[in-house]
Short mmCIF file of C-alpha atoms in Angstrom, two decimals:
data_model
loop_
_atom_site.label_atom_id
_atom_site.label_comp_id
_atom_site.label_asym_id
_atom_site.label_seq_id
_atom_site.Cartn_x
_atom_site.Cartn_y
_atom_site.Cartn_z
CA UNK P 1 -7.45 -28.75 -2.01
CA UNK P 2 -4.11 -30.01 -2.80
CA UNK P 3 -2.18 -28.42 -5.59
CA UNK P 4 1.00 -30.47 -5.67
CA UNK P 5 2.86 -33.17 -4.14
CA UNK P 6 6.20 -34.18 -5.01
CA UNK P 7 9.22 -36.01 -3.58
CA UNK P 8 12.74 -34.53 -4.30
CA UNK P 9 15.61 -36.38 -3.83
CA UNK P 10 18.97 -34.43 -3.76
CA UNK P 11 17.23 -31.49 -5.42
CA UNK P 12 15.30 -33.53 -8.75
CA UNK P 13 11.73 -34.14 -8.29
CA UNK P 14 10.71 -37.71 -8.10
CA UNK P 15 6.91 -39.71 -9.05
CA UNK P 16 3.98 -37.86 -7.03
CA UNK P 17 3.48 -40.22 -4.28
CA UNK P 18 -0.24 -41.84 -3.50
CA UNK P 19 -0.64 -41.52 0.61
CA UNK P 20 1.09 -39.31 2.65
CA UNK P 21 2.17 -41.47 5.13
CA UNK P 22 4.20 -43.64 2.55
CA UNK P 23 5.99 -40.76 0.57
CA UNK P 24 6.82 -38.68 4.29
CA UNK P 25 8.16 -42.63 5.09
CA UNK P 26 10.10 -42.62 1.70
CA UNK P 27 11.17 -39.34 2.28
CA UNK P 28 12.78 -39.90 5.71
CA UNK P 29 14.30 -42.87 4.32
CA UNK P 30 16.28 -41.75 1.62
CA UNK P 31 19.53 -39.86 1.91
CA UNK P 32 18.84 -35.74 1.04
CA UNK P 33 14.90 -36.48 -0.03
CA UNK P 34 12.35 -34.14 1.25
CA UNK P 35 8.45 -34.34 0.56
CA UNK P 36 6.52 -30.94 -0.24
CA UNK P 37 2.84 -30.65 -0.33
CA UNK P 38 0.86 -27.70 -1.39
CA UNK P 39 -2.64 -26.65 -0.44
CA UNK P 40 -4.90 -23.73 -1.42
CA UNK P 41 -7.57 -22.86 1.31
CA UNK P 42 -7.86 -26.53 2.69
CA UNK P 43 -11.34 -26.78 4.52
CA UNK P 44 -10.60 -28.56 8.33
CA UNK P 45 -11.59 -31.91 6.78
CA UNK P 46 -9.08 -31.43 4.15
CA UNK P 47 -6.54 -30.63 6.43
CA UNK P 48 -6.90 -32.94 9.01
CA UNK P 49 -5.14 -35.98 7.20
CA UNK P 50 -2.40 -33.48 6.80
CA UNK P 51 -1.86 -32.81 10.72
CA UNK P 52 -2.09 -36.36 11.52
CA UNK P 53 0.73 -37.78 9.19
CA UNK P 54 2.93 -34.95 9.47
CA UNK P 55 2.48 -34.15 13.62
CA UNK P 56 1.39 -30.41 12.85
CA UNK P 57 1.11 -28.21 16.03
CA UNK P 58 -2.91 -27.54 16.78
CA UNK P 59 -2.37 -23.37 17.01
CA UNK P 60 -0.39 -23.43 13.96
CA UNK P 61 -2.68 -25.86 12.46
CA UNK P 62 -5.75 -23.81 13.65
CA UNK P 63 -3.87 -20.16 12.18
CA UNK P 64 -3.45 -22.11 8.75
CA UNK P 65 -7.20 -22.66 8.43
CA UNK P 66 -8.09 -19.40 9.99
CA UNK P 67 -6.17 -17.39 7.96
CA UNK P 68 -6.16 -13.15 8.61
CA UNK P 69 -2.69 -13.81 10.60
CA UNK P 70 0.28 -11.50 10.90
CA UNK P 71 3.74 -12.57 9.36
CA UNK P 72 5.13 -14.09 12.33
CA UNK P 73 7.79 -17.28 12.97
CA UNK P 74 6.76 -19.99 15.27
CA UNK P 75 9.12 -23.31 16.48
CA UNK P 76 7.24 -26.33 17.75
CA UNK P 77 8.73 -29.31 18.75
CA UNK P 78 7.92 -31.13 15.34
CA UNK P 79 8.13 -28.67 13.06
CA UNK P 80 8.82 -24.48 11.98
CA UNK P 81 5.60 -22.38 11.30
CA UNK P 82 6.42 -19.29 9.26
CA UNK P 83 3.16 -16.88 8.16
CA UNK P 84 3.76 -14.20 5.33
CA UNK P 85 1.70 -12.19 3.42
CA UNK P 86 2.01 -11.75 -0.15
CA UNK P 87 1.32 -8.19 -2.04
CA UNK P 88 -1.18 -7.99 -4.81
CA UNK P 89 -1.58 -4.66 -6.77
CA UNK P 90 -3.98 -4.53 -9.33
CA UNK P 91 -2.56 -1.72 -11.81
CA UNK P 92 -5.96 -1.15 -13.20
CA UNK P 93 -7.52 0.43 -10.29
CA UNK P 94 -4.12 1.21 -8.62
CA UNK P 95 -4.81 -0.89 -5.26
CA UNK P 96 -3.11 -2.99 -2.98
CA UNK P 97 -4.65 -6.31 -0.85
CA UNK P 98 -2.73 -8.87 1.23
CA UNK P 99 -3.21 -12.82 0.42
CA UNK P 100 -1.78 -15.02 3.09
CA UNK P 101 0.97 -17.85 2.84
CA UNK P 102 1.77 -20.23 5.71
CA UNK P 103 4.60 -22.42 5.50
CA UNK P 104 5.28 -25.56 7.67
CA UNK P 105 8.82 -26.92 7.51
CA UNK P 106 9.65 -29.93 9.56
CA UNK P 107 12.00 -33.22 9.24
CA UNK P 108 11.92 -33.82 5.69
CA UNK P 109 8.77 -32.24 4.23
CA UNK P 110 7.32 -28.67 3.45
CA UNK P 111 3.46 -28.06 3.85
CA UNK P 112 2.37 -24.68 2.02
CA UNK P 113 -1.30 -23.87 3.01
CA UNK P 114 -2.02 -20.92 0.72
CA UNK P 115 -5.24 -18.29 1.10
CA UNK P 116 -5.52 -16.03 -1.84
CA UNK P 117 -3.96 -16.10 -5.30
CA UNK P 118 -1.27 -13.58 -4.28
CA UNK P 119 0.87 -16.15 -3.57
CA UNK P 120 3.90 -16.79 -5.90
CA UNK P 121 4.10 -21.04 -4.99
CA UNK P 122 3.73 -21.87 -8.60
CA UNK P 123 6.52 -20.02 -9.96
CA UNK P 124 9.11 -20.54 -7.01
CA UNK P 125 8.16 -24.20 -7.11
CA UNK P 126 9.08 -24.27 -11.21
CA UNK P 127 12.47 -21.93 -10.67
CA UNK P 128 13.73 -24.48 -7.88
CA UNK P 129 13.06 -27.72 -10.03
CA UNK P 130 15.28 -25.65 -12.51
CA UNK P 131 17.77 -25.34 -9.82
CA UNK P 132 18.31 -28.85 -8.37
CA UNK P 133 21.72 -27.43 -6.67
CA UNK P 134 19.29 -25.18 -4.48
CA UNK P 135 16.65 -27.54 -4.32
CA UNK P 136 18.95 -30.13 -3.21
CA UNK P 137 19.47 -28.23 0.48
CA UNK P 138 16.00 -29.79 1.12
CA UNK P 139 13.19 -27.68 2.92
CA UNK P 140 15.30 -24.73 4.05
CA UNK P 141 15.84 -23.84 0.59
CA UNK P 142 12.17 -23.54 -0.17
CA UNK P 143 11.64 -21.82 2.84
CA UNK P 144 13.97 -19.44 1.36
CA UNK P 145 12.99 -19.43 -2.03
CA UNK P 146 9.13 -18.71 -0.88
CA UNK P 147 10.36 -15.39 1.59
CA UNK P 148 12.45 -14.12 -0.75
CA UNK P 149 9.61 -13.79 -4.21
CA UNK P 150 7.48 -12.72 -1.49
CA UNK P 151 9.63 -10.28 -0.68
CA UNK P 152 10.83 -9.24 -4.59
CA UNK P 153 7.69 -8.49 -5.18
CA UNK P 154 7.51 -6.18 -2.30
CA UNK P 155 9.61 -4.10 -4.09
CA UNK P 156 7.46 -4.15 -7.48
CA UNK P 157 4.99 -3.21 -5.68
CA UNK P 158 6.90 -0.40 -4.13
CA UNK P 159 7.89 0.63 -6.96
CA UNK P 160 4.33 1.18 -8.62
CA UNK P 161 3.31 2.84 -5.88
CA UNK P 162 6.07 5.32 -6.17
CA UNK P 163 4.89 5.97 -9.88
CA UNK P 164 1.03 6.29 -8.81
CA UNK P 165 2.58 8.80 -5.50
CA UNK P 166 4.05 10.70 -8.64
CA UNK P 167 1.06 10.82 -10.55
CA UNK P 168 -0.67 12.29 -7.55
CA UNK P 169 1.83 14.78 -7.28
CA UNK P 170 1.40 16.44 -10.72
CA UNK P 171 -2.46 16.66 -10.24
CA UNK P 172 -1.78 18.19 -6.71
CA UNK P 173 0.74 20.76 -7.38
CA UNK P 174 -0.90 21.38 -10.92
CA UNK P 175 0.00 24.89 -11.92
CA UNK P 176 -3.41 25.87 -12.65
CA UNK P 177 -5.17 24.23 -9.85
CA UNK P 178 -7.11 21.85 -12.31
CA UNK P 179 -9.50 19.00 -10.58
CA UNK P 180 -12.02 18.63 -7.88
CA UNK P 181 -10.74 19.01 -4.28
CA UNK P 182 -12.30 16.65 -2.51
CA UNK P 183 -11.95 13.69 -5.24
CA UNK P 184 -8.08 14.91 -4.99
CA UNK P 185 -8.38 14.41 -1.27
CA UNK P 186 -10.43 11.14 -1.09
CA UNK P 187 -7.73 9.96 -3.89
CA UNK P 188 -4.81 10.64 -1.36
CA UNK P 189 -7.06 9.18 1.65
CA UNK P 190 -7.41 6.05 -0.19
CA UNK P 191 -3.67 5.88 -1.61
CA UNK P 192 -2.88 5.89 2.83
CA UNK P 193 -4.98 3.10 2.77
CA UNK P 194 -3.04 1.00 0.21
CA UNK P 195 0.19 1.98 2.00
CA UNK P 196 -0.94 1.08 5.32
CA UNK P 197 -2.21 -2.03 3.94
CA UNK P 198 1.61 -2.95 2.26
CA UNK P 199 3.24 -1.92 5.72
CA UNK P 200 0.46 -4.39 7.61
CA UNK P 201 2.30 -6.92 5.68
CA UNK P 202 5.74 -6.35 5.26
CA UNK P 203 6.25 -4.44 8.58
CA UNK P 204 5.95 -7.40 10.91
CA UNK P 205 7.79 -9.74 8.37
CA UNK P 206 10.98 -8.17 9.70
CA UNK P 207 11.56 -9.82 13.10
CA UNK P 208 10.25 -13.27 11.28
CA UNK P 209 13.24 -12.72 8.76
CA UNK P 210 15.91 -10.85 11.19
CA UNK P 211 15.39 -14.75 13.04
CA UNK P 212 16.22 -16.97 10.38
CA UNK P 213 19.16 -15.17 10.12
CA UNK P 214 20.52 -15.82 12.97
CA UNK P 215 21.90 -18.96 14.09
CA UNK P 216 19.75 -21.40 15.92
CA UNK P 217 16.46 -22.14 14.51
CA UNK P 218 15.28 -25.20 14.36
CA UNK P 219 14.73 -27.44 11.09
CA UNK P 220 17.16 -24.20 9.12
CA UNK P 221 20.36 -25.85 7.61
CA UNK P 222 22.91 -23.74 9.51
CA UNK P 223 24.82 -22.56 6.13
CA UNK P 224 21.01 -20.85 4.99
CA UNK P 225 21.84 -17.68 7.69
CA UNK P 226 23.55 -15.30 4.66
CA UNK P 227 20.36 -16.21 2.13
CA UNK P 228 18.14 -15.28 4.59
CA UNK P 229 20.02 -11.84 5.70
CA UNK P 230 19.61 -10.79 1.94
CA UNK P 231 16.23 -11.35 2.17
CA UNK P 232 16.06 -9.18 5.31
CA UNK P 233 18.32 -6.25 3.47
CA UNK P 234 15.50 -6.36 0.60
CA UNK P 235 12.51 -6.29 3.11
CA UNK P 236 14.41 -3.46 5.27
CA UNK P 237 14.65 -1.39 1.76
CA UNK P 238 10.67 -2.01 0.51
CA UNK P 239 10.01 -1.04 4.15
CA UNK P 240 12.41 1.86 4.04
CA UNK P 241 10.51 2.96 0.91
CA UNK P 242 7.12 2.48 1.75
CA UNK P 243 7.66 4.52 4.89
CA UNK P 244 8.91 7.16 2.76
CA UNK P 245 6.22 7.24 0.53
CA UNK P 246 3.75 7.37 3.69
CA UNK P 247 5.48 10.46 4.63
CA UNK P 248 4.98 12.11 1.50
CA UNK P 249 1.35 11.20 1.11
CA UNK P 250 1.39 13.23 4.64
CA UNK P 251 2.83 16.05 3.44
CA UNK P 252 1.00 16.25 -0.20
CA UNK P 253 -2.33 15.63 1.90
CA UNK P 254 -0.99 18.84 4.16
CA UNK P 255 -0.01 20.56 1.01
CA UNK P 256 -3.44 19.99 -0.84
CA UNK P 257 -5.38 21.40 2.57
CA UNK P 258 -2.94 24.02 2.62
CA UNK P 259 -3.76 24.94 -0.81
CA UNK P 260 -7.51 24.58 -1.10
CA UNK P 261 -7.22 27.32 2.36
CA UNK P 262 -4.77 29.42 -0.12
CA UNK P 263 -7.73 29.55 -2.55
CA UNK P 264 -10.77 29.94 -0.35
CA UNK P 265 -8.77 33.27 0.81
CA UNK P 266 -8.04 34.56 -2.77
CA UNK P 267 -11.72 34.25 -3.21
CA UNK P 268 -12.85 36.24 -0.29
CA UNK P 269 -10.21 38.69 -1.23
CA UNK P 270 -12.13 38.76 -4.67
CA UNK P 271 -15.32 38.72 -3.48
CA UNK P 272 -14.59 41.66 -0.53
CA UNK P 273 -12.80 43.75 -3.69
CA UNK P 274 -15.68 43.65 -6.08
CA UNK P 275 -17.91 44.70 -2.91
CA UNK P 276 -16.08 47.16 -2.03
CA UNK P 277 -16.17 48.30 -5.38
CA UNK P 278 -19.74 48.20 -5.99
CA UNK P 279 -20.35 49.90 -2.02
CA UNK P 280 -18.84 53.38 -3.32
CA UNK P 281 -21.98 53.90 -6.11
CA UNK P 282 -24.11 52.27 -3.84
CA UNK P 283 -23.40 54.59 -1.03
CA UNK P 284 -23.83 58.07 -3.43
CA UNK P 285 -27.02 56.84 -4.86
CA UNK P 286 -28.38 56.10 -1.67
CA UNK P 287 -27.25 59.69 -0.45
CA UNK P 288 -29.04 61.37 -3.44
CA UNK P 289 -32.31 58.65 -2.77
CA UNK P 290 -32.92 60.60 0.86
CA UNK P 291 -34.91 63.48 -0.90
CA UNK P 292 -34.03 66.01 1.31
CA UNK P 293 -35.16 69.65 0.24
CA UNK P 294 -31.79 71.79 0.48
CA UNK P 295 -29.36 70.14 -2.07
CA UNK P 296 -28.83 72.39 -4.73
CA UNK P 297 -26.53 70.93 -6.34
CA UNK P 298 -29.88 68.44 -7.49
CA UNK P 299 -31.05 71.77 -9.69
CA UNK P 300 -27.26 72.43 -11.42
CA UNK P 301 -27.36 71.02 -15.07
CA UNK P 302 -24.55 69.12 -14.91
CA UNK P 303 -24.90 67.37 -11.79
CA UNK P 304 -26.28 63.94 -12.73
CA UNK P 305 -22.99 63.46 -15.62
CA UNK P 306 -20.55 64.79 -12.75
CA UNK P 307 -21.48 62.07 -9.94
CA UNK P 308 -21.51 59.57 -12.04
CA UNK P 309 -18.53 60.48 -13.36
CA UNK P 310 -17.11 60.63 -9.51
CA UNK P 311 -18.60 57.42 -9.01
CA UNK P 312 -17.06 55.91 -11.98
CA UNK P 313 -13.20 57.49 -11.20
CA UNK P 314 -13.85 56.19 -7.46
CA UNK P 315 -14.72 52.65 -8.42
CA UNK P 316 -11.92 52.50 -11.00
CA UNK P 317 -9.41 54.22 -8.33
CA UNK P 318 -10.12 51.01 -5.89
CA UNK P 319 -10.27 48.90 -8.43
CA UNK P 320 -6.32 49.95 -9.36
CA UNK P 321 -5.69 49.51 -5.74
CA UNK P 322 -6.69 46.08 -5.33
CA UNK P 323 -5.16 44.71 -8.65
CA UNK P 324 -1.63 46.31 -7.34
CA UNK P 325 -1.96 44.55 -4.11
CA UNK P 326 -2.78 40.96 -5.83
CA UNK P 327 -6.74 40.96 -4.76
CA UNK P 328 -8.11 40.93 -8.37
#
């Protein structure tokens, strides 16, 4: 379906034009007028009037419908196809999932096909009608305005995911051990997930990005090169950070194995004291259980009070020795 339609002429948005054909006409017409159209999961019917007035290339026509694309740049003769892949984290069950944004810039108009509602179009379309001396350098400057929100909000993300790494942290390295392995295990499983899914999408946005800032592209004003290498520092830093926290997830998942193998020995250290322990007793009663015929210590009086007696000065003796040496 399509969300908005405007024509802006030198950066001030003008009546929403009936027919495509007429306002891309009016557009083309006009000194520093641009048309930009805005769809949200167009179904191939929907889309179809869109190709034919505006000469969209078939691949990049059939990736817009298609969706589940990487970020990628594409020039066609007509026009500049340019995939990216917003961020959404929902803070209430600390995950991360991908929507996807494509964005067609050609001679005076902007298409925006967008999958998801990830997708920050809404609020970069209201900042730039704020900012008619940005809006005014026609579709590059949306194309730049889209990249870098997407991009800004890379680095929210980032940075809640660097406050849920550090919650992970105190339950992991909890003095007192507190929690249940494995749900401490599956928890830093699925955090990997969440940052492989961030690095599926901003990873591969870096060679789209280090492009438009270089000179040459097609349907880029050739003044938009510095914009577009500040969006590339920002992407280069979420991407820095994200690989960072990746790495730590790595070693706190070590750590956590390491640990739980710490435990398991301090049990069996336990568990091998107290049978040690309880084999001394065990071993003496056992001897005086054979019945044998010539023991006479069996017919002294005090007998039965001194063995157990030995018994209990043995048992407490190894009991001594393994709290000394850390076992109990």
């Amino acid at each position: 379906m399509i969300v908005d339609c405007a024509i802006y002429r030198d950066g001030r948005r003008i009546e929403r034009p009936d027919s495509f054909s007429d306002a891309l006409d009016e557009a083309r017409g006009a000194l520093d007028a641009f048309l930009w159209i805005g769809l949200h999961e167009p179904t191939e019917q929907e889309f179809d009037r869109v190709r034919e007035e505006f000469g969209l290339h078939p691949l990049a026509v059939e990736d817009a419908l298609r969706a589940h694309q990487r970020p990628k740049l594409e020039v066609y003769d007509d026009s500049l196809f340019a995939v990216l892949k917003p961020i959404v984290y929902e803070p209430e069950s600390d995950t991360v999932s991908a929507d996807e944004l494509m964005v067609f810039v050609g001679d005076s108009f902007v298409v925006t096909v967008r999958h998801g509602e990830g997708a920050p179009l809404a609020a970069v379309r209201q900042r730039l009608e704020s900012e008619p001396e940005v809006l005014k350098h026609g579709p590059t400057a949306v194309l730049y305005a889209i990249s870098d929100a997407v991009v800004d909000h890379y680095m929210d993300v980032a940075g809640e995911l660097q406050v849920d790494l550090e919650e992970l942290e105190t339950q992991v390295f909890a003095p007192t051990g507190a929690g249940d392995s494995k749900n401490t295990a599956a928890r830093i499983y699925t955090f990997k997930r969440q940052v492989l899914e961030f690095r599926r999408a901003a990873g591969p946005l870096t060679a789209p990005m280090a492009r438009l800032s270089a000179a040459g592209v097609p349907f880029v004003h050739e003044h938009a090169q510095p914009f577009f290498r500040d969006v590339a520092d920002h992407l280069t830093r979420a991407n820095e950070q994200v690989e960072g926290l990746d790495r730590l997830l790595s070693d706190i998942l070590s750590a956590h194995l390491a640990q739980m193998g710490v435990r398991q020995n301090d049990d069996m250290r336990k568990i091998s004291a107290w049978a040690a322990m309880a084999a001394v007793p065990t071993m003496v009663a056992g001897i005086y259980g054979m019945n044998f015929d010539h023991m006479p210590e069996l017919h002294w009086p005090w007998t039965y009070p001194v063995v157990v007696a030995l018994m209990g000065l043995a048992v407490y003796g190894l009991y001594r020795l393994f709290k000394r040496r850390g076992w109990l």
